[in-house]
């Protein structure tokens, strides 16, 4: 190798990590039965679509093998070919696979064997990855990708390793997808059907320089290619067979089919539709007052239904001997009616929201032949991703056709003005909106707390779209090293509209509508080298990112932001264990919602009015990790690791002058995350398997808050100097100190158990249970005025735990295999507290607070309620004079209304939810 190449390799090895993508690699040695290496042997995947030829040492390496099950064989003239059947290749990992060929003088049919392959100790797998296979989606009590990923160590819902929502990124078949507009407050808008996936994984450190835009984690998803024969699954599940608190009005239909079409083309189609009459159920206790309508049926919240529809289609098209074209299209729709406690008795005025996501991708892949001296794999990808969100007062009620399925599109008042971003038209009161008034439909009658007639008048709409082009090239420098180069260009479009108090014209205390439209442009390039010398492996890469918001607020033109991100990982095998050390710098552009003006509350506690900043820079982190993987026994493995993240440039609210209700965003905060992760896995053997994940973590950051700063800024009485508080790190919102997840799976032999009337009722029975224990998340306490009483997040919620269960009984119906299953979440119906009142740390106000709330309401409206009024309640008229008057008669009503209004409905987690399902496999 020339000196220049040595220098280039040295520079590359000073940074980077291994891949986390839609493909993996297969590597090993081909020998004869005496152990002598065989040169020039061909190792082929699936009959030759991918392949490699061994070098003089018998070594080979096949790059960019699509994740999933494959048939891999080795052949050489003069030797009997050997085929390994049912080999599973995992995305982003190198599968070690050796062959020993037997000499033969005549041609014989290949010898086909099926034997397990161990990838746990692979030293080239330097990323910290937790896998979810297609079998896990079916065999565990999970219904979505998000639920499955949440089983990983270090996960708190969709927050990973202490990061806030939005600090993760999705990679779907190698193409990055991210809601860059409002990822910290809104989801991706895409719900991948689990039946369409080959595997998914959460990568929390050490992922390739090929990928960016993530500080806390990378969710890597690989969709199926159509199979060589048609197969699929049809399923329906519901809780309609139950009654009472078990019936949440759930219906879900699932269909997936894939197989060959024509001319070698393979297809896949998947549809997943879910309807819930209560889409956000809670385990709140029943009200104590018998007049409360929730007293007898506290389990189903009104005006809280939801519908989710997702359709996915994919074509895999062989273009030539070495080229493959993959086309994928997906559309997701999620619409919700939102329960608002203030509109409990007039829910027609409560808000609704609709989110729609669209994804279109195309991938053209070229692979060189098995005998190429420099094996080359090139992937050219194009993608379109669009997300639409709208929230406001529904124009019409939904007419349910079946369960919670309406088949209607939810529209909101003022939607046409929002989509047109017509701020001039929005200056007037929005048509069809009335000012809210106190409800007359409550059991208590008094004008307090509960609203009716009109809505809150909020209207929010945004549209985000991006066109992405990405080129990735993998060049095999030798059988033990790969060079990766590539880059991407992303053209984005952001459109936003927000209007508050829409039932009033703009002016005075009513802020004007805000609208934004800009077209950010982002780009990146990377290079990476992966090399292995015996049991020592290096991966290193360098990534360059830049973006320009191209958002020109008055007097504040945008600037191009840039970031350079080196990454490095080293791994080796020590006494039967694989030890990996990795480090890297990661950068992500801020949510674009922080670049535009807005008039709503937000997660950074900046108040109702805020000013956008088009020159926000990258949020960044340095991450370091040391982990070890060891196989204790053939079926038992242990993974352990410690990690450190140093966060920089986090988005923070900075006050403008002395008014804490007016702020601008800046990159003002920093933080530190430290943790320990343990993952013990016993693969299913002798009918049972176990997976235990434990995380110990501390995640802290500085907390810039306009309200906190105003309270802590002091003026020296002698010098009259202004003193600003020193910045200190406080627990992040998702700082979960202890997290334990245990998954137990079992299967009974089809021939085991008693036989009754020719039937073996227990034979083939499968079961899986998930136990979770999590320590409480932090929250900030406040004083009587609503100001933060101490340091941010200085208190913690109580710990919570759940037990989920799935029991499946295989059946055969009409020539089809299938099953009947029972799926229960929070089986023990534990009442977990997920929020508290910040003034007293409890779920309910104390009696003193409750009396004060009632007294304040009474003092605002002490007027008598006559018999003719719709507010009159005969049972409250104690002296039967036709008036409810005076403190003796009115105060009990105000107290009852206050107790009703302050019920901690959403302070508790979800209740026990169960469903019965039936599936047919074909």
Tab-separated table of N, CA, C and O in Angstrom, residues 134 203 238 248 358 380 570 582 762:
chain	number	residue	atom	x	y	z
A	134	UNK	N	-38.657	-10.075	13.685
A	134	UNK	CA	-40.043	-10.207	13.238
A	134	UNK	C	-40.800	-11.163	14.151
A	134	UNK	O	-41.996	-10.969	14.422
A	203	UNK	N	-30.185	1.574	18.313
A	203	UNK	CA	-28.740	1.770	18.394
A	203	UNK	C	-28.498	3.033	19.202
A	203	UNK	O	-28.914	4.119	18.803
A	238	UNK	N	-59.774	-7.867	19.280
A	238	UNK	CA	-60.730	-6.935	19.867
A	238	UNK	C	-60.904	-7.254	21.347
A	238	UNK	O	-60.581	-8.354	21.810
A	248	UNK	N	-62.566	-1.510	26.204
A	248	UNK	CA	-62.153	-0.158	25.838
A	248	UNK	C	-62.560	0.190	24.412
A	248	UNK	O	-62.122	1.199	23.862
A	358	UNK	N	-46.698	10.461	4.975
A	358	UNK	CA	-46.495	9.783	3.693
A	358	UNK	C	-45.005	9.547	3.490
A	358	UNK	O	-44.186	10.450	3.733
A	380	UNK	N	-28.011	3.783	-4.265
A	380	UNK	CA	-28.527	5.107	-4.567
A	380	UNK	C	-29.980	5.155	-4.101
A	380	UNK	O	-30.811	4.362	-4.554
A	570	UNK	N	-12.968	0.615	18.720
A	570	UNK	CA	-11.958	-0.449	18.728
A	570	UNK	C	-12.535	-1.619	19.491
A	570	UNK	O	-13.131	-1.446	20.569
A	582	UNK	N	-15.801	2.743	22.275
A	582	UNK	CA	-16.195	3.633	21.187
A	582	UNK	C	-16.328	5.054	21.699
A	582	UNK	O	-16.592	5.294	22.874
A	762	UNK	N	-53.285	-28.521	25.448
A	762	UNK	CA	-52.093	-27.773	25.842
A	762	UNK	C	-50.951	-27.900	24.847
A	762	UNK	O	-49.953	-27.188	24.956
